Structures are given as structure tokens and as C-alpha cells.
XYZ file of C-alpha atoms in Angstrom:
62
model
C -3.577 -36.505 14.914
C -0.334 -34.443 14.813
C 0.796 -32.628 17.659
C 3.313 -29.639 17.869
C 6.451 -30.681 19.293
C 6.916 -27.076 21.011
C 4.226 -24.738 22.392
C 3.743 -21.634 20.102
C 4.316 -18.352 22.252
C 1.644 -15.699 22.536
C 4.313 -13.349 20.771
C 4.938 -15.717 18.074
C 1.234 -16.144 17.662
C 0.525 -12.359 17.651
C 3.428 -11.592 15.149
C 1.865 -14.011 12.731
C -1.750 -12.483 13.132
C -0.502 -8.793 12.981
C -0.747 -8.713 9.011
C -4.575 -9.959 9.310
C -5.683 -6.581 10.475
C -3.545 -4.075 8.452
C -4.885 -0.501 7.949
C -6.105 0.467 4.459
C -3.789 2.579 2.197
C -4.165 6.351 2.210
C -5.423 8.114 -0.859
C -4.565 11.342 -2.014
C -6.329 13.814 -4.437
C -4.080 15.614 -6.972
C -4.760 19.507 -6.826
C -4.120 19.668 -10.537
C -6.096 16.859 -11.938
C -8.481 15.948 -9.184
C -7.385 12.317 -9.673
C -7.295 9.909 -6.641
C -3.988 8.142 -6.093
C -1.711 6.427 -3.592
C 0.550 8.852 -1.527
C 4.103 8.968 -3.040
C 3.151 7.387 -6.403
C 3.017 8.869 -9.891
C -0.500 8.327 -11.720
C -1.630 8.588 -15.228
C -4.466 11.028 -15.974
C -5.777 11.524 -19.711
C -2.346 9.841 -21.027
C -0.330 12.033 -18.974
C 1.918 11.091 -16.025
C 1.537 13.079 -12.991
C 3.674 13.213 -9.650
C 3.161 15.993 -6.954
C 0.926 17.848 -9.055
C 3.186 18.256 -11.799
C 3.157 16.725 -15.127
C 6.349 14.722 -15.380
C 5.781 12.608 -19.004
C 3.427 13.821 -21.590
C 1.848 11.231 -23.787
C 2.637 8.460 -21.293
C 1.072 4.982 -21.954
C 1.421 2.282 -19.327
């Protein structure tokens, strides 16, 4: 059976585990379209690209 050469410190262990319980991403609701999207991200609604409640690109296809 394999044994570690050195003891892993509690700090190192906790750093490794820090990503296991990350918080969920926050969602925003666009005031113009009512579309739910991630903060600071553009989103597509009915073929148009919106950012901060303004239409950026008309006829956008992802």
C-alpha cells in the first residue's frame, strides 16, 4: 500500500477543497427583454444581441 512521503498540511488540504463548495453564479434579468442572463455578459433574445439593456447587434446568430 502506498504511503505519502510527507504529511499534507491542513492549509494545503483546505486549498484543494476550496472549489468543492463554490457559490452558484449570480443571474440578472434584462430590463428591456426580461431575459435571464449572467452578469456582465451579452445575451441573445429573439435573434438580437443585448448588453446592459441595449441592443448591440441586430440579426445576431450564435
